């Protein structure tokens, strides 16, 4: 079971994160919750509607395209109107400080929003792709438009080949974004600490990196308000990211 970090132990964990030479920060939907974006699982989560959860299986393409765009197209606008919160900013500050100190901090996210970038992070590995890119479904076409901010509510086509366009996000049954996955794998191989923020670790993306980090002997911790978190985590800082991270990742006072 993950060891719950008591409030009085928080400064110790903060000190640890200030000195670790190589940190992988892995974020999930919870980091954007305070920006008004829903998580996938749990109360108020997108997947409470099982039809919506089912829609996210690649095996349902291309028939699912109208529903997929009806769901995600308008959400492009919702996300663009959302603001990064204190958690996104705290992570970006950590990255900037670490770079100046010669320490490595790699950020890998399962989120398809752009709040880390707008919160100040210059390096973000988007393991599940990005909602703000669109690509053609036609085999061998290779057309990709990025950025694409258009809030389509019906499937667009690519006039050159006549193929359907899809949001460039990773669905169940698909491989992770290759470049992002390699960036995260390179980081996890040599990390001394993995800080997960706002992920239930229910999908294999997260659990893969958590297992890998444990294998290489890194300290594996999470920041999450849930009462219980998976055993893959060694340490559990219980709280909301937007409340905890500004303190946990603050520079030495
Ligand atoms: P989940 O919805 O599975 O988990 C969100 C986690 O965030 C839970 O553990 C919550 O307790 C926690 N949480 C809620 N509010 C929080 C807050 N204010 N601060 C910190 N944590 C908070 O989201 P993910 O683990 O990101 O993939 O889901 C992983 C993937 O499942 C998603 O990327 C998506 C989905 O299928 C694809 O669509 C491919």
Tab-separated table of C-alpha atoms and ligand atoms in Angstrom:
chain	number	residue	atom	x	y	z
A	1	UNK	CA	0.000	0.000	0.000
A	2	UNK	CA	1.175	3.544	-0.725
A	3	UNK	CA	2.474	5.318	2.351
A	4	UNK	CA	0.339	8.357	3.148
A	5	UNK	CA	2.488	11.464	3.627
A	6	UNK	CA	1.415	13.344	6.755
A	7	UNK	CA	1.092	17.137	6.587
A	8	UNK	CA	4.168	17.640	8.778
A	9	UNK	CA	6.214	15.448	6.411
A	10	UNK	CA	5.469	17.592	3.363
A	11	UNK	CA	8.611	19.746	3.758
A	12	UNK	CA	10.718	16.561	3.721
A	13	UNK	CA	9.174	15.453	0.439
A	14	UNK	CA	9.594	18.996	-0.930
A	15	UNK	CA	13.299	18.871	-0.003
A	16	UNK	CA	13.634	15.533	-1.722
A	17	UNK	CA	12.141	16.925	-4.934
A	18	UNK	CA	14.521	19.895	-4.720
A	19	UNK	CA	17.528	17.610	-4.725
A	20	UNK	CA	16.602	14.697	-7.003
A	21	UNK	CA	18.798	14.915	-10.107
A	22	UNK	CA	16.291	13.423	-12.527
A	23	UNK	CA	12.519	13.659	-12.173
A	24	UNK	CA	9.721	12.419	-14.415
A	25	UNK	CA	6.462	14.276	-13.811
A	26	UNK	CA	3.497	12.281	-15.118
A	27	UNK	CA	0.168	14.068	-15.172
A	28	UNK	CA	-3.422	13.015	-15.738
A	29	UNK	CA	-6.835	14.602	-15.901
A	30	UNK	CA	-6.811	15.641	-12.215
A	31	UNK	CA	-4.180	18.310	-12.862
A	32	UNK	CA	-6.683	20.162	-15.065
A	33	UNK	CA	-9.688	19.672	-12.762
A	34	UNK	CA	-9.263	23.084	-11.127
A	35	UNK	CA	-9.317	24.617	-14.612
A	36	UNK	CA	-12.852	23.300	-14.977
A	37	UNK	CA	-12.063	20.271	-17.157
A	38	UNK	CA	-13.666	17.007	-16.031
A	39	UNK	CA	-11.665	13.884	-15.226
A	40	UNK	CA	-12.518	10.580	-16.938
A	41	UNK	CA	-13.296	8.398	-13.939
A	42	UNK	CA	-14.967	9.012	-10.614
A	43	UNK	CA	-17.756	11.425	-9.716
A	44	UNK	CA	-18.498	13.834	-12.546
A	45	UNK	CA	-16.082	11.948	-14.829
A	46	UNK	CA	-16.596	11.763	-18.599
A	47	UNK	CA	-16.789	7.949	-18.474
A	48	UNK	CA	-19.732	7.945	-16.060
A	49	UNK	CA	-21.645	7.830	-19.337
A	50	UNK	CA	-20.716	4.372	-20.594
A	51	UNK	CA	-21.666	5.270	-24.183
A	52	UNK	CA	-19.016	7.993	-24.109
A	53	UNK	CA	-16.467	5.560	-22.675
A	54	UNK	CA	-17.325	3.109	-25.454
A	55	UNK	CA	-16.843	5.837	-28.056
A	56	UNK	CA	-13.150	5.984	-27.158
A	57	UNK	CA	-12.365	2.552	-28.613
A	58	UNK	CA	-10.460	2.662	-31.891
A	59	UNK	CA	-12.277	-0.465	-33.049
A	60	UNK	CA	-15.394	1.671	-33.469
A	61	UNK	CA	-13.803	3.890	-36.126
A	62	UNK	CA	-14.826	5.111	-38.677
A	63	UNK	CA	-18.505	4.676	-37.757
A	64	UNK	CA	-17.954	6.501	-34.457
A	65	UNK	CA	-16.555	9.640	-36.141
A	66	UNK	CA	-19.791	11.687	-36.046
A	67	UNK	CA	-20.186	11.001	-32.307
A	68	UNK	CA	-16.483	11.492	-31.640
A	69	UNK	CA	-16.488	14.924	-33.253
A	70	UNK	CA	-19.825	15.838	-31.672
A	71	UNK	CA	-18.177	15.130	-28.316
A	72	UNK	CA	-14.661	16.534	-28.793
A	73	UNK	CA	-15.174	19.212	-31.446
A	74	UNK	CA	-17.030	21.685	-29.203
A	75	UNK	CA	-14.660	20.806	-26.356
A	76	UNK	CA	-11.837	22.412	-28.319
A	77	UNK	CA	-13.532	25.702	-27.548
A	78	UNK	CA	-14.166	24.802	-23.894
A	79	UNK	CA	-10.498	23.944	-23.410
A	80	UNK	CA	-9.282	27.074	-25.196
A	81	UNK	CA	-11.392	29.130	-22.814
A	82	UNK	CA	-10.054	27.300	-19.741
A	83	UNK	CA	-7.114	28.794	-17.865
A	84	UNK	CA	-4.108	26.932	-16.491
A	85	UNK	CA	-4.190	26.610	-12.721
A	86	UNK	CA	-1.622	26.784	-9.938
A	87	UNK	CA	-0.626	23.147	-10.481
A	88	UNK	CA	0.311	23.680	-14.141
A	89	UNK	CA	2.295	26.765	-13.158
A	90	UNK	CA	4.099	25.045	-10.285
A	91	UNK	CA	5.243	22.246	-12.615
A	92	UNK	CA	6.446	24.764	-15.213
A	93	UNK	CA	8.359	26.693	-12.531
A	94	UNK	CA	10.003	23.459	-11.392
A	95	UNK	CA	11.096	22.738	-14.975
A	96	UNK	CA	12.623	26.192	-15.411
A	97	UNK	CA	14.437	26.093	-12.062
A	98	UNK	CA	15.707	22.577	-12.612
A	99	UNK	CA	17.075	23.488	-16.041
A	100	UNK	CA	19.024	26.362	-14.477
A	101	UNK	CA	20.369	24.000	-11.780
A	102	UNK	CA	21.413	21.341	-14.292
A	103	UNK	CA	18.768	18.864	-13.132
A	104	UNK	CA	16.483	16.995	-15.512
A	105	UNK	CA	12.735	17.357	-15.162
A	106	UNK	CA	10.711	15.751	-17.955
A	107	UNK	CA	6.978	16.318	-18.152
A	108	UNK	CA	4.822	13.609	-19.712
A	109	UNK	CA	1.069	14.012	-19.744
A	110	UNK	CA	-1.870	11.801	-20.615
A	111	UNK	CA	-3.925	14.951	-21.151
A	112	UNK	CA	-4.951	16.155	-24.582
A	113	UNK	CA	-5.439	19.760	-23.452
A	114	UNK	CA	-2.798	22.483	-23.827
A	115	UNK	CA	-2.860	23.807	-20.263
A	116	UNK	CA	0.693	22.738	-19.415
A	117	UNK	CA	2.011	24.745	-22.362
A	118	UNK	CA	-0.114	27.751	-21.459
A	119	UNK	CA	0.962	27.339	-17.828
A	120	UNK	CA	4.552	27.939	-18.944
A	121	UNK	CA	5.980	24.463	-19.680
A	122	UNK	CA	8.230	24.504	-22.718
A	123	UNK	CA	8.709	20.716	-22.818
A	124	UNK	CA	5.587	18.527	-22.664
A	125	UNK	CA	5.353	14.965	-23.995
A	126	UNK	CA	1.720	14.351	-24.953
A	127	UNK	CA	1.435	10.578	-24.641
A	128	UNK	CA	-2.214	10.526	-25.745
A	129	UNK	CA	-1.834	13.098	-28.515
A	130	UNK	CA	-3.466	16.480	-28.616
A	131	UNK	CA	-7.004	17.613	-29.219
A	132	UNK	CA	-5.639	20.524	-31.262
A	133	UNK	CA	-4.444	18.449	-34.192
A	134	UNK	CA	-6.431	16.615	-36.844
A	135	UNK	CA	-5.329	13.820	-39.167
A	136	UNK	CA	-6.653	11.900	-42.103
A	137	UNK	CA	-8.017	8.398	-41.627
A	138	UNK	CA	-7.122	7.280	-45.140
A	139	UNK	CA	-4.363	4.689	-45.027
A	140	UNK	CA	-1.118	6.096	-46.423
A	141	UNK	CA	-2.427	9.669	-46.759
A	142	UNK	CA	-0.454	11.084	-43.850
A	143	UNK	CA	-2.205	14.469	-43.832
A	144	UNK	CA	-2.096	16.150	-40.434
A	145	UNK	CA	-3.190	19.683	-39.543
A	146	UNK	CA	-1.672	21.228	-36.428
A	147	UNK	CA	-2.752	23.393	-34.833
A	148	UNK	CA	-6.388	22.899	-35.693
A	149	UNK	CA	-8.674	24.838	-33.384
A	150	UNK	CA	-11.860	24.373	-35.388
A	151	UNK	CA	-14.710	23.187	-33.108
A	152	UNK	CA	-16.217	20.793	-35.671
A	153	UNK	CA	-19.422	19.151	-34.562
A	154	UNK	CA	-19.522	16.901	-37.633
A	155	UNK	CA	-16.667	14.976	-39.270
A	156	UNK	CA	-14.630	17.087	-41.694
A	157	UNK	CA	-12.942	15.591	-44.770
A	158	UNK	CA	-9.577	16.165	-46.436
A	159	UNK	CA	-10.412	17.423	-49.939
A	160	UNK	CA	-7.210	16.056	-51.570
A	161	UNK	CA	-8.008	12.420	-50.879
A	162	UNK	CA	-11.629	12.691	-49.793
A	163	UNK	CA	-10.822	10.891	-46.536
A	164	UNK	CA	-12.381	11.552	-43.142
A	165	UNK	CA	-10.428	13.583	-40.618
A	166	UNK	CA	-10.203	12.569	-36.960
A	167	UNK	CA	-8.910	14.318	-33.870
A	168	UNK	CA	-5.270	13.278	-33.319
A	169	UNK	CA	-5.897	11.754	-29.911
A	170	UNK	CA	-5.047	8.232	-28.816
A	171	UNK	CA	-8.047	5.932	-28.437
A	172	UNK	CA	-8.206	2.594	-26.601
A	173	UNK	CA	-6.443	-0.008	-28.702
A	174	UNK	CA	-4.033	2.468	-30.305
A	175	UNK	CA	-0.343	2.988	-29.678
A	176	UNK	CA	0.858	6.003	-27.742
A	177	UNK	CA	2.248	9.010	-29.583
A	178	UNK	CA	5.596	7.584	-30.643
A	179	UNK	CA	7.778	10.657	-30.079
A	180	UNK	CA	6.191	11.379	-26.699
A	181	UNK	CA	6.539	7.774	-25.610
A	182	UNK	CA	10.250	7.748	-26.467
A	183	UNK	CA	10.803	11.002	-24.623
A	184	UNK	CA	9.108	9.592	-21.534
A	185	UNK	CA	10.932	6.247	-21.818
A	186	UNK	CA	14.288	7.990	-22.041
A	187	UNK	CA	13.383	9.966	-18.925
A	188	UNK	CA	12.058	7.054	-16.892
A	189	UNK	CA	15.162	4.928	-17.539
A	190	UNK	CA	17.323	7.375	-15.629
A	191	UNK	CA	14.832	9.005	-13.255
A	192	UNK	CA	15.448	9.085	-9.539
A	193	UNK	CA	11.902	10.233	-8.750
A	194	UNK	CA	8.568	9.953	-10.496
A	195	UNK	CA	5.931	12.448	-9.454
A	196	UNK	CA	2.459	11.510	-10.706
A	197	UNK	CA	-0.236	14.142	-10.452
A	198	UNK	CA	-3.959	13.557	-10.900
A	199	UNK	CA	-3.941	10.156	-12.561
A	200	UNK	CA	-5.917	7.124	-11.429
A	201	UNK	CA	-3.228	4.980	-13.142
A	202	UNK	CA	-6.054	2.821	-14.456
A	203	UNK	CA	-4.794	2.817	-18.025
A	204	UNK	CA	-1.659	0.988	-19.046
A	205	UNK	CA	0.093	4.219	-20.062
A	206	UNK	CA	0.480	5.344	-16.474
A	207	UNK	CA	1.013	1.927	-14.934
A	208	UNK	CA	3.790	1.142	-17.440
A	209	UNK	CA	5.847	4.189	-16.407
A	210	UNK	CA	5.139	3.656	-12.723
A	211	UNK	CA	6.362	0.049	-12.890
A	212	UNK	CA	9.414	1.078	-14.878
A	213	UNK	CA	10.277	3.815	-12.367
A	214	UNK	CA	9.969	1.329	-9.507
A	215	UNK	CA	12.205	-1.124	-11.376
A	216	UNK	CA	14.963	1.471	-11.730
A	217	UNK	CA	14.731	2.241	-8.013
A	218	UNK	CA	13.138	5.677	-8.268
A	219	UNK	CA	10.960	7.153	-5.541
A	220	UNK	CA	7.422	6.893	-6.953
A	221	UNK	CA	4.888	9.277	-5.491
A	222	UNK	CA	1.521	10.755	-6.353
A	223	UNK	CA	-0.477	13.853	-5.537
A	224	UNK	CA	-4.160	12.943	-5.552
A	225	UNK	CA	-7.167	13.779	-3.335
A	226	UNK	CA	-8.406	10.150	-3.480
A	227	UNK	CA	-8.528	8.291	-0.164
A	228	UNK	CA	-6.763	5.323	-1.696
A	229	UNK	CA	-4.368	5.077	-4.610
A	230	UNK	CA	-2.907	2.014	-6.386
A	231	UNK	CA	-0.058	0.110	-4.753
A	232	UNK	CA	2.206	1.172	-7.612
A	233	UNK	CA	2.742	4.396	-5.704
A	234	UNK	CA	5.256	4.347	-2.896
A	235	UNK	CA	4.167	7.677	-1.405
A	236	UNK	CA	0.765	9.334	-1.479
A	237	UNK	CA	0.447	13.074	-0.898
A	238	UNK	CA	-3.289	13.368	-0.386
A	239	UNK	CA	-4.702	16.625	-1.707
A	240	UNK	CA	-5.650	18.561	-4.781
A	241	UNK	CA	-2.842	19.357	-7.159
A	242	UNK	CA	-3.648	23.065	-7.257
A	243	UNK	CA	-3.372	23.240	-3.441
A	244	UNK	CA	-0.430	20.909	-2.890
A	245	UNK	CA	1.976	21.550	-5.769
A	246	UNK	CA	2.699	25.246	-5.155
A	247	UNK	CA	4.013	24.218	-1.703
A	248	UNK	CA	5.538	20.881	-2.664
A	249	UNK	CA	7.447	22.315	-5.624
A	250	UNK	CA	8.310	25.693	-4.121
A	251	UNK	CA	11.936	26.855	-4.326
A	252	UNK	CA	13.944	26.614	-1.106
A	253	UNK	CA	12.870	29.456	1.173
B	1	LIG	P1	-8.776	9.599	-14.443
B	1	LIG	O1	-10.074	10.295	-14.629
B	1	LIG	O2	-8.750	8.132	-14.599
B	1	LIG	O3	-8.184	9.923	-12.990
B	1	LIG	C1	-8.143	11.233	-12.527
B	1	LIG	C2	-7.462	11.248	-11.189
B	1	LIG	O4	-7.356	12.611	-10.791
B	1	LIG	C3	-8.177	10.498	-10.065
B	1	LIG	O5	-7.252	9.697	-9.371
B	1	LIG	C4	-8.715	11.638	-9.185
B	1	LIG	O6	-8.762	11.268	-7.809
B	1	LIG	C5	-7.660	12.694	-9.409
B	1	LIG	N1	-8.089	14.100	-9.146
B	1	LIG	C6	-9.322	14.650	-9.197
B	1	LIG	N2	-9.262	15.966	-8.903
B	1	LIG	C7	-7.958	16.257	-8.667
B	1	LIG	C8	-7.249	17.450	-8.312
B	1	LIG	N3	-7.883	18.637	-8.149
B	1	LIG	N4	-5.899	17.357	-8.134
B	1	LIG	C9	-5.258	16.174	-8.298
B	1	LIG	N5	-5.878	15.029	-8.634
B	1	LIG	C10	-7.205	15.059	-8.832
B	1	LIG	O7	-7.744	10.329	-15.440
B	1	LIG	P2	-6.400	9.771	-16.054
B	1	LIG	O8	-5.672	8.875	-15.112
B	1	LIG	O9	-5.695	10.943	-16.608
B	1	LIG	O10	-7.118	8.422	-22.263
B	1	LIG	O11	-6.962	8.908	-17.250
B	1	LIG	C11	-6.053	8.306	-18.113
B	1	LIG	C12	-6.622	8.165	-19.496
B	1	LIG	O12	-7.882	7.498	-19.436
B	1	LIG	C13	-6.944	9.472	-20.167
B	1	LIG	O13	-5.802	10.101	-20.728
B	1	LIG	C14	-7.900	9.053	-21.246
B	1	LIG	C15	-8.719	8.007	-20.499
B	1	LIG	O14	-9.076	6.912	-21.278
B	1	LIG	C16	-7.559	8.456	-23.519
B	1	LIG	O15	-8.563	9.031	-23.857
B	1	LIG	C17	-6.679	7.695	-24.448
